[in-house]
Amino acid sequence: MDHRRSLAIGVVALAIVGAALVPDMAGSAGSRRPAVALGPPLFVEETASAGIDHVYDGGFEYAVGGGVAALDCNGDGKADLYLAGGRRPAALYRNDSATGGAFRFTRLPDPATDLAGAIGAYPIDIDGDGISDLVVLRNGENVLLRGLGGCRFERANERWGFDGGSQVTTAFSAMWEPDASLPTLALGRYTNPTSNDPHHLCFDNELVRPSPGTVMFGRPLPLRPSWCALSMLFSDWSRGGRMDLRVSNDQHYYLPTEGQEQLWRVPPGQTPSLYTANDGWANVQVQGMGIASYDLNGDGYPEVFLTSQADNKLQTLAAGPSQPTYRDIGLRRGVNAAQPFAGGDRRPSTAWHDEFADVNNDGFVDLFVSKGNVSDQIEYAQKDPSDLLLGQQDGTFREVADAAGILTFDRARGAALADFNLDGMLDLVVASYGTPVRIWRNVGAGDASHPRAMGNWLALSVGQAGPNRNAVGAWVEVRVGDRVARREVTIGGGHAGGQLGWIHFGVGDASAADVRVLWPGGETGPWQHVAANELTVLTRGIPEARRWAPVGG
């Protein structure tokens, strides 16, 4: 990031990690013919007509951040938006778009949500009441917002015994440990402006667990060493039934002999410990900003994409799940994206939010990467457009951001790919540093007046009774012919925000698919046959999937 170590900077990220139909298996979705990768969909910007008018801004202490949280805060099935503001107030926007129609959002001012100093936010159902809550990360005290329904929230730090601290918090992830009433939270800190110690320039990251037998959080547990984390992700990387914590750190704030990317072993109820070289962990040092996870090769274990400055990394397990030894395949897959693809600036890129999703519904997962200079770093590109990389049949990716209509030279930060009008096509919202938030509607192979999806799709909602209502830690599988897609349900990763809602799969020309859920704790649900192009609810313990339709849809 920047060598001005005396300044505190912040960021936050949430994601539901995705997988699309495995590209190296024979047969297309719903048939035995070879699968065909489609071209880019068209995105039409509707920021002004949608009613969104918001800027993330502030001094250099806010140059990292700009989070976007997408969540359904009123139960109508459509993703609403919570946007960090930096020195400005954060903003909650209710989604009033008609199903399949143009975007319409309404700003909902409220002292509870209009928090100054917000770096980003993550949606999560903390208390298991079926209403989304928010974790707001700030340059200052972090705030838990309890959802009350109807897109209303209340401060809940005291209700849940949560110590929001006073340091700038830049990363977040969460998971549920067995039999816990509340989630386990991981909080990543950034630079300590009072420290001149080259061995400890950053505040300590923390793990916050619920107190046993209560609905209150306990005292934070420091995770040492800590090296200015910008992204965190709990993930069952080995498919062993336990979610461990990956941490991506900013190389500018640690010594080359000390700092690196981290993977923490988190046994339930026990003290976390770092995987080391003795466990097979390989030293990787990047200006770590975002984490995205996705099973690209169909072996059941997620690859990990790390955003940075210059080369980004795409890591895959080198020898299976017995040890966390990763090798980089980013260059071979075409996703290292080290320089801008347009604009004529050949200096290295600065990448932030990363997200795997199928934007054209062809069954091959795609990758969005937001980009933009930190502020005025002359050694890095000033004209640095975000990337939209389409997945291909051979497992590689190709750049299509310009052809898709999303080319800008804003200093992009947080982002979200979500279906805001429930038409089966993933739309895009991007927050930038110092310029207005933008939102684009995906119209597929059509235009703004006549949208047309390029392939068929599934939108799945998974849930269960008990504290972990959204089944964080589950794996969702979609089977079409000989091909299987697998997606892990997680909270964390990306950069500065994330989503909680429908889980999207493109299925190409298939008219139906078989789906099942591998639930937290090891229970495998039954295969269920569901129709394509529908919103489908899967509930633990209920053998039949349920079709869901929006009111009036």
XYZ file of C-alpha atoms in Angstrom:
553
model
C 0.000 0.000 0.000
C 1.870 3.131 1.135
C 5.062 3.574 3.166
C 3.605 6.417 5.284
C 3.415 4.112 8.287
C 2.246 6.749 10.741
C -1.245 6.777 9.233
C -4.048 4.365 10.106
C -6.089 2.988 7.218
C -9.103 0.691 7.137
C -11.020 -1.841 5.101
C -13.540 -4.640 5.531
C -14.860 -7.490 3.446
C -17.570 -10.132 3.429
C -18.309 -12.801 0.856
C -20.212 -15.877 0.166
C -17.639 -17.984 -1.696
C -18.718 -19.381 -5.054
C -18.192 -22.206 -7.506
C -19.595 -22.776 -10.995
C -19.952 -25.893 -13.071
C -16.628 -27.700 -13.155
C -15.018 -26.821 -16.520
C -12.883 -29.888 -17.024
C -15.649 -32.505 -16.918
C -17.332 -33.780 -20.069
C -20.787 -32.674 -21.124
C -22.507 -29.329 -21.014
C -25.173 -28.381 -18.538
C -28.115 -30.682 -19.162
C -26.585 -32.523 -22.117
C -23.596 -34.571 -23.314
C -22.438 -31.949 -25.790
C -19.213 -30.049 -25.056
C -19.887 -27.025 -22.880
C -19.679 -23.644 -24.577
C -18.316 -20.537 -22.868
C -20.402 -17.492 -23.734
C -19.285 -13.945 -24.386
C -19.719 -10.951 -22.090
C -23.136 -9.698 -21.037
C -23.950 -6.008 -21.351
C -24.070 -3.904 -18.190
C -26.056 -0.640 -18.288
C -25.216 2.010 -15.689
C -28.314 3.185 -13.777
C -26.760 5.049 -10.846
C -28.607 8.345 -11.275
C -31.974 6.892 -12.286
C -31.733 4.344 -9.454
C -31.574 7.143 -6.898
C -28.153 6.256 -5.485
C -26.102 9.328 -4.580
C -23.225 8.418 -2.286
C -19.472 8.986 -2.030
C -16.878 7.221 0.103
C -14.234 9.814 0.937
C -11.844 11.194 3.533
C -8.173 11.786 4.249
C -5.412 9.295 3.692
C -6.613 7.309 6.714
C -9.606 6.336 4.540
C -7.681 5.599 1.342
C -8.194 1.910 2.071
C -11.860 1.007 2.499
C -15.112 1.821 0.796
C -17.157 -1.225 1.686
C -20.356 -2.436 0.045
C -22.717 -4.722 1.967
C -25.592 -6.355 0.039
C -28.345 -7.836 2.212
C -32.112 -8.273 2.326
C -33.093 -6.074 5.271
C -36.895 -6.182 4.793
C -37.569 -9.773 3.730
C -38.727 -9.091 0.167
C -35.978 -11.226 -1.378
C -34.163 -8.313 -3.007
C -30.688 -7.186 -1.974
C -30.586 -3.798 -0.272
C -27.339 -1.821 0.115
C -25.318 -0.511 3.042
C -22.494 1.757 1.866
C -19.541 2.913 3.959
C -18.822 6.627 3.811
C -15.394 7.177 5.369
C -15.450 10.700 6.814
C -19.036 11.025 5.553
C -21.981 9.150 7.089
C -22.605 5.607 5.905
C -25.859 5.120 3.990
C -28.573 2.452 3.893
C -30.517 2.136 0.618
C -33.707 0.051 0.354
C -34.124 -1.764 -2.965
C -37.490 -0.796 -4.474
C -36.763 -2.166 -7.955
C -39.548 -4.008 -9.764
C -38.830 -7.657 -10.542
C -37.014 -7.722 -13.871
C -37.135 -3.947 -14.153
C -34.882 -0.929 -13.908
C -33.278 -0.138 -10.560
C -34.943 1.982 -7.913
C -33.386 2.552 -4.479
C -34.562 4.707 -1.570
C -32.169 6.242 0.965
C -33.236 5.482 4.552
C -31.600 8.007 6.893
C -31.329 6.861 10.500
C -28.867 7.758 13.293
C -28.314 4.049 13.969
C -26.976 3.369 10.474
C -25.610 6.789 9.443
C -22.289 6.136 11.151
C -19.285 8.328 10.400
C -15.877 6.700 10.130
C -17.242 3.528 8.523
C -14.656 1.623 6.489
C -16.991 -1.165 5.404
C -19.632 -3.620 6.587
C -20.590 -7.297 6.580
C -24.125 -8.716 6.750
C -24.577 -11.625 9.169
C -27.423 -13.036 11.259
C -25.692 -12.847 14.644
C -28.580 -13.900 16.882
C -30.220 -16.444 14.572
C -33.590 -14.697 14.424
C -33.791 -14.834 10.637
C -33.185 -11.076 10.242
C -29.875 -9.856 8.848
C -27.621 -7.866 11.151
C -24.566 -5.779 10.232
C -20.993 -5.662 11.485
C -19.732 -2.149 10.741
C -15.945 -1.770 10.763
C -14.728 1.720 11.464
C -11.801 3.996 12.019
C -12.688 3.931 15.692
C -15.255 1.831 17.522
C -16.707 -1.066 15.545
C -20.482 -1.328 15.830
C -22.809 -4.320 15.700
C -26.198 -3.348 14.269
C -29.082 -5.666 15.132
C -31.685 -5.992 12.396
C -35.235 -5.269 13.523
C -36.955 -5.987 10.212
C -38.285 -3.451 7.761
C -34.723 -2.212 7.125
C -34.494 -0.855 10.681
C -31.460 -1.427 12.899
C -30.357 -0.718 16.447
C -26.934 -0.587 18.059
C -26.272 -3.905 19.834
C -22.721 -3.747 21.246
C -24.035 -3.635 24.802
C -26.794 -6.185 24.166
C -24.213 -8.780 23.036
C -21.315 -7.704 25.241
C -19.199 -6.731 22.260
C -16.140 -4.536 22.791
C -15.904 -2.401 19.636
C -12.402 -1.169 20.478
C -10.912 2.078 19.220
C -8.371 0.999 16.589
C -8.943 1.074 12.851
C -10.302 -2.342 11.805
C -9.635 -3.482 8.268
C -10.743 -7.091 7.884
C -13.443 -9.438 9.114
C -14.657 -13.006 8.926
C -17.039 -15.147 10.947
C -18.062 -18.748 11.494
C -19.973 -20.832 14.024
C -18.184 -23.308 16.266
C -20.129 -26.421 17.355
C -22.913 -25.770 19.895
C -22.153 -22.050 20.072
C -25.009 -19.572 20.529
C -23.211 -16.785 18.656
C -20.640 -16.727 15.862
C -16.899 -16.603 16.314
C -15.641 -13.296 14.919
C -12.198 -12.531 13.490
C -11.220 -8.854 13.362
C -8.192 -7.626 11.401
C -6.413 -4.417 12.393
C -4.230 -2.044 10.434
C -1.387 0.377 11.277
C -0.732 1.720 14.772
C 0.090 5.419 14.222
C 1.973 5.624 17.516
C 4.339 2.708 16.838
C 7.890 3.111 15.555
C 8.739 -0.527 16.222
C 9.521 -2.174 12.833
C 8.604 -5.536 14.377
C 5.126 -4.399 15.431
C 3.749 -1.577 13.290
C 0.177 -2.904 13.402
C -2.441 -3.411 16.076
C -3.083 -7.027 17.015
C -5.782 -8.940 15.151
C -8.369 -10.525 17.417
C -10.589 -13.585 17.711
C -13.854 -12.996 19.582
C -15.762 -16.063 20.762
C -19.115 -16.240 22.566
C -18.951 -16.906 26.276
C -20.013 -20.532 26.881
C -23.650 -20.923 27.847
C -24.513 -17.284 27.133
C -25.645 -15.059 24.286
C -22.803 -12.653 24.971
C -19.362 -12.315 23.447
C -16.299 -12.951 25.579
C -13.022 -11.064 25.812
C -11.037 -10.734 22.570
C -8.135 -13.126 22.062
C -5.101 -11.534 20.341
C -3.748 -13.320 17.259
C 0.022 -12.818 17.363
C 1.974 -12.091 15.273
C -0.235 -9.580 13.415
C 0.879 -7.739 10.289
C -1.732 -5.231 9.116
C -4.464 -7.519 7.815
C -6.592 -6.296 4.915
C -8.696 -9.432 4.410
C -9.689 -12.534 6.356
C -11.593 -15.686 5.455
C -12.779 -18.635 7.518
C -12.862 -21.624 5.154
C -12.762 -25.411 5.387
C -9.820 -25.494 2.957
C -9.102 -29.209 3.559
C -12.767 -30.356 3.711
C -11.987 -31.849 7.105
C -15.025 -30.322 8.798
C -13.242 -27.424 10.502
C -13.023 -23.836 9.291
C -9.549 -22.323 9.637
C -8.702 -18.635 9.276
C -6.688 -17.299 6.336
C -5.288 -13.782 6.757
C -3.945 -11.581 3.956
C -1.427 -8.965 5.127
C 0.019 -5.771 3.668
C 3.688 -6.364 2.880
C 4.507 -2.661 3.304
C 4.103 -2.970 7.067
C 6.275 -5.932 7.993
C 9.929 -6.861 7.687
C 10.785 -9.301 4.864
C 12.254 -11.702 7.429
C 9.101 -11.747 9.554
C 5.829 -11.135 7.720
C 3.822 -13.291 5.312
C 0.328 -14.519 4.505
C -1.104 -16.567 7.371
C -3.304 -19.592 7.970
C -4.491 -20.071 11.541
C -5.574 -23.484 12.813
C -8.744 -22.844 14.864
C -9.784 -25.968 16.826
C -13.217 -25.487 18.449
C -12.869 -23.800 21.805
C -9.082 -24.009 21.789
C -6.282 -21.486 21.295
C -5.562 -20.863 17.587
C -2.118 -21.686 16.225
C -0.348 -20.838 12.979
C 0.392 -23.367 10.279
C 4.148 -23.240 9.676
C 6.688 -24.605 7.236
C 6.765 -27.776 9.315
C 3.087 -28.256 8.384
C 3.763 -27.615 4.690
C 2.804 -23.909 4.720
C 4.786 -21.950 2.119
C 5.911 -18.371 2.739
C 4.028 -15.907 0.484
C 4.485 -12.143 0.748
C 2.108 -9.784 -1.087
C 0.488 -6.410 -0.524
C -2.496 -8.480 0.485
C -5.846 -6.725 0.022
C -8.586 -9.210 -0.889
C -9.290 -12.944 -0.709
C -11.674 -14.896 -2.946
C -12.112 -18.663 -2.803
C -13.488 -21.047 -5.425
C -13.088 -24.675 -6.526
C -11.761 -24.077 -10.029
C -10.562 -27.565 -10.937
C -13.428 -29.617 -9.525
C -11.402 -31.566 -6.972
C -13.611 -30.393 -4.109
C -11.011 -28.080 -2.552
C -11.138 -24.314 -3.051
C -8.464 -22.388 -4.890
C -7.616 -19.000 -3.351
C -7.255 -15.712 -5.258
C -5.242 -12.972 -3.531
C -5.339 -9.368 -4.741
C -2.236 -7.237 -4.408
C -0.240 -4.594 -6.236
C 1.292 -5.762 -9.546
C 0.866 -9.555 -9.746
C -2.155 -11.105 -8.089
C -1.963 -14.723 -6.937
C -4.158 -17.730 -7.672
C -3.197 -20.541 -5.312
C -4.073 -24.213 -5.554
C -3.228 -27.105 -3.244
C -0.068 -28.735 -4.541
C -0.546 -32.175 -2.978
C -4.120 -32.480 -1.789
C -5.620 -31.661 1.595
C -3.068 -33.409 3.811
C -1.105 -30.185 4.203
C -1.664 -26.523 3.258
C 0.991 -26.354 0.547
C -0.137 -24.011 -2.216
C 1.396 -23.171 -5.594
C 0.572 -20.217 -7.831
C -1.294 -20.809 -11.117
C -2.368 -17.222 -11.748
C -0.240 -16.589 -14.821
C -1.231 -19.878 -16.448
C -4.931 -19.190 -15.837
C -4.662 -15.584 -17.050
C -5.682 -13.843 -13.834
C -2.491 -12.270 -12.519
C -3.684 -8.956 -14.079
C -0.491 -7.130 -13.146
C -1.047 -4.040 -15.312
C -4.048 -2.042 -16.574
C -5.639 -3.580 -19.677
C -6.781 -0.158 -20.966
C -5.937 3.535 -20.576
C -2.325 3.444 -21.672
C -0.763 3.459 -18.189
C 1.756 0.612 -18.064
C 2.710 0.963 -14.420
C 1.677 -1.846 -12.036
C -1.986 -2.163 -11.011
C -3.456 -1.903 -7.522
C -6.191 -4.519 -6.957
C -8.754 -4.597 -4.150
C -12.079 -6.501 -4.101
C -12.180 -9.910 -5.785
C -15.249 -12.036 -6.383
C -15.975 -15.230 -8.318
C -19.449 -15.361 -9.922
C -21.059 -16.446 -13.210
C -22.141 -13.180 -14.858
C -23.284 -14.730 -18.159
C -24.841 -17.952 -16.741
C -22.834 -20.254 -19.024
C -21.665 -22.513 -16.180
C -18.079 -21.203 -16.214
C -17.242 -19.063 -13.220
C -15.997 -15.529 -13.892
C -13.877 -13.175 -11.785
C -14.368 -9.487 -10.993
C -11.430 -7.493 -9.575
C -11.794 -3.850 -8.534
C -8.757 -1.629 -9.093
C -7.532 1.873 -8.354
C -4.505 3.730 -7.028
C -4.302 4.024 -3.230
C -4.179 7.801 -3.544
C -1.243 9.293 -5.434
C 1.388 6.548 -5.522
C 3.459 7.529 -8.555
C 5.047 4.094 -8.896
C 1.620 2.546 -9.561
C -0.894 3.156 -12.348
C -3.164 6.201 -12.024
C -5.490 4.990 -14.796
C -6.265 1.521 -13.535
C -9.662 0.103 -14.609
C -11.313 -2.812 -12.828
C -11.185 -6.249 -14.469
C -14.037 -8.538 -15.519
C -12.459 -11.857 -16.454
C -14.700 -14.444 -18.145
C -14.077 -18.129 -17.447
C -13.281 -20.247 -20.512
C -13.700 -23.924 -21.358
C -10.004 -24.662 -20.793
C -10.013 -23.117 -17.296
C -8.397 -19.835 -18.329
C -9.938 -16.369 -18.148
C -10.153 -13.452 -20.596
C -10.694 -9.726 -20.028
C -14.088 -8.275 -21.097
C -14.672 -5.235 -18.841
C -14.643 -2.801 -21.768
C -16.953 -4.942 -23.934
C -19.299 -5.433 -20.974
C -19.698 -1.670 -20.507
C -18.132 -1.256 -17.055
C -14.865 0.487 -18.026
C -14.095 3.453 -15.740
C -10.956 5.001 -14.271
C -12.422 5.588 -10.808
C -10.258 4.490 -7.882
C -12.461 1.469 -7.213
C -12.571 -0.244 -3.816
C -15.445 -2.409 -2.534
C -17.957 -4.087 -4.838
C -20.717 -6.678 -5.033
C -22.157 -8.868 -7.786
C -25.814 -9.527 -6.904
C -29.143 -9.940 -8.697
C -30.807 -6.718 -7.545
C -34.008 -7.091 -9.602
C -34.360 -10.901 -9.379
C -34.208 -11.502 -13.136
C -31.512 -14.178 -12.881
C -28.650 -11.958 -14.077
C -25.981 -10.735 -11.667
C -25.670 -6.963 -11.501
C -22.715 -4.911 -10.268
C -22.238 -2.147 -7.699
C -18.813 -0.556 -7.095
C -17.691 1.940 -4.454
C -14.670 4.128 -5.185
C -12.425 6.449 -3.222
C -13.482 10.048 -3.696
C -15.977 9.508 -6.530
C -19.638 8.423 -6.489
C -20.769 4.815 -6.075
C -21.865 3.309 -9.408
C -24.430 0.586 -10.109
C -24.883 -1.333 -13.378
C -27.823 -3.521 -14.427
C -26.928 -6.731 -16.268
C -29.158 -6.963 -19.368
C -27.420 -10.023 -20.807
C -27.666 -10.321 -24.590
C -30.350 -7.619 -24.756
C -30.495 -3.934 -23.920
C -31.974 -1.721 -21.224
C -35.455 -1.916 -22.767
C -35.349 -5.629 -23.574
C -33.023 -7.576 -21.230
C -32.307 -11.164 -22.236
C -30.441 -13.743 -20.160
C -27.605 -15.518 -21.948
C -28.005 -18.804 -20.085
C -30.180 -20.478 -17.479
C -29.605 -20.111 -13.758
C -30.423 -21.224 -10.232
C -30.799 -18.956 -7.200
C -30.694 -20.946 -3.961
C -31.339 -19.984 -0.355
C -30.059 -22.430 2.275
C -31.099 -22.317 5.916
C -31.419 -24.279 9.115
C -32.844 -23.927 12.609
C -30.673 -22.772 15.460
C -28.044 -20.066 15.844
C -26.340 -20.503 12.452
C -29.490 -19.775 10.426
C -27.694 -19.203 7.109
C -25.689 -22.455 7.399
C -22.272 -20.799 7.229
C -19.785 -23.600 6.631
C -22.149 -25.614 4.416
C -21.277 -26.707 0.871
C -23.937 -26.405 -1.821
C -23.710 -28.800 -4.791
C -25.448 -28.525 -8.151
C -25.401 -31.514 -10.528
C -26.284 -31.292 -14.213
C -25.525 -34.396 -16.276
C -21.948 -35.442 -15.495
C -20.966 -32.083 -14.075
C -21.069 -30.899 -10.465
C -20.709 -27.395 -9.042
C -19.718 -26.887 -5.407
C -19.960 -23.703 -3.383
C -18.907 -23.062 0.189
C -21.037 -20.707 2.280
C -18.704 -18.285 4.042
C -18.579 -14.842 5.608
C -15.349 -12.958 4.935
C -12.816 -12.352 2.186
C -13.129 -9.908 -0.664
C -12.441 -6.303 0.232
C -14.440 -3.911 2.367
C -17.807 -5.687 2.242
C -19.837 -8.631 1.052
C -23.236 -10.273 0.675
C -25.828 -12.399 2.390
C -28.652 -13.741 0.259
C -29.350 -15.862 -2.809
C -26.559 -18.178 -3.959
C -26.305 -17.957 -7.734
C -25.328 -20.685 -10.211
C -25.248 -20.431 -13.987
C -26.270 -23.712 -15.663
C -25.950 -22.923 -19.371
C -28.692 -24.543 -21.458
C -29.936 -26.883 -18.697
C -33.622 -26.582 -17.836
C -33.239 -28.271 -14.427
C -30.603 -29.530 -12.007
C -30.144 -31.723 -8.948
C -29.052 -29.882 -5.818
C -28.034 -30.888 -2.335
C -26.436 -29.335 0.748
C -23.612 -30.730 2.858
C -24.665 -29.123 6.126
C -22.376 -27.897 8.930
C -21.507 -30.770 11.212
C -21.274 -33.343 8.424
C -24.896 -34.179 7.544
C -25.455 -34.641 3.812
C -28.875 -33.663 2.565
C -30.696 -35.561 -0.202
C -30.421 -34.700 -3.882
C -33.441 -32.659 -4.946
C -34.518 -31.949 -8.517
C -35.233 -28.265 -9.136
C -36.204 -26.250 -12.195
C -33.865 -23.657 -13.666
C -34.694 -19.947 -13.698
C -36.419 -20.072 -10.322
C -35.691 -18.927 -6.771
C -35.461 -22.050 -4.613
C -35.320 -22.473 -0.824
C -33.473 -25.450 0.723
C -34.074 -26.030 4.437
C -32.261 -28.547 6.621
C -34.559 -31.395 7.655
C -37.130 -30.694 4.938
C -36.708 -33.157 2.038
C -38.488 -31.058 -0.571
C -37.131 -27.855 -2.075
C -39.565 -24.942 -2.102
C -40.008 -22.491 -4.934
C -40.012 -18.869 -3.763
C -41.644 -16.030 -5.667
C -41.425 -12.308 -4.894
C -44.630 -10.485 -4.043
C -46.223 -9.637 -7.387
C -43.586 -11.730 -9.207
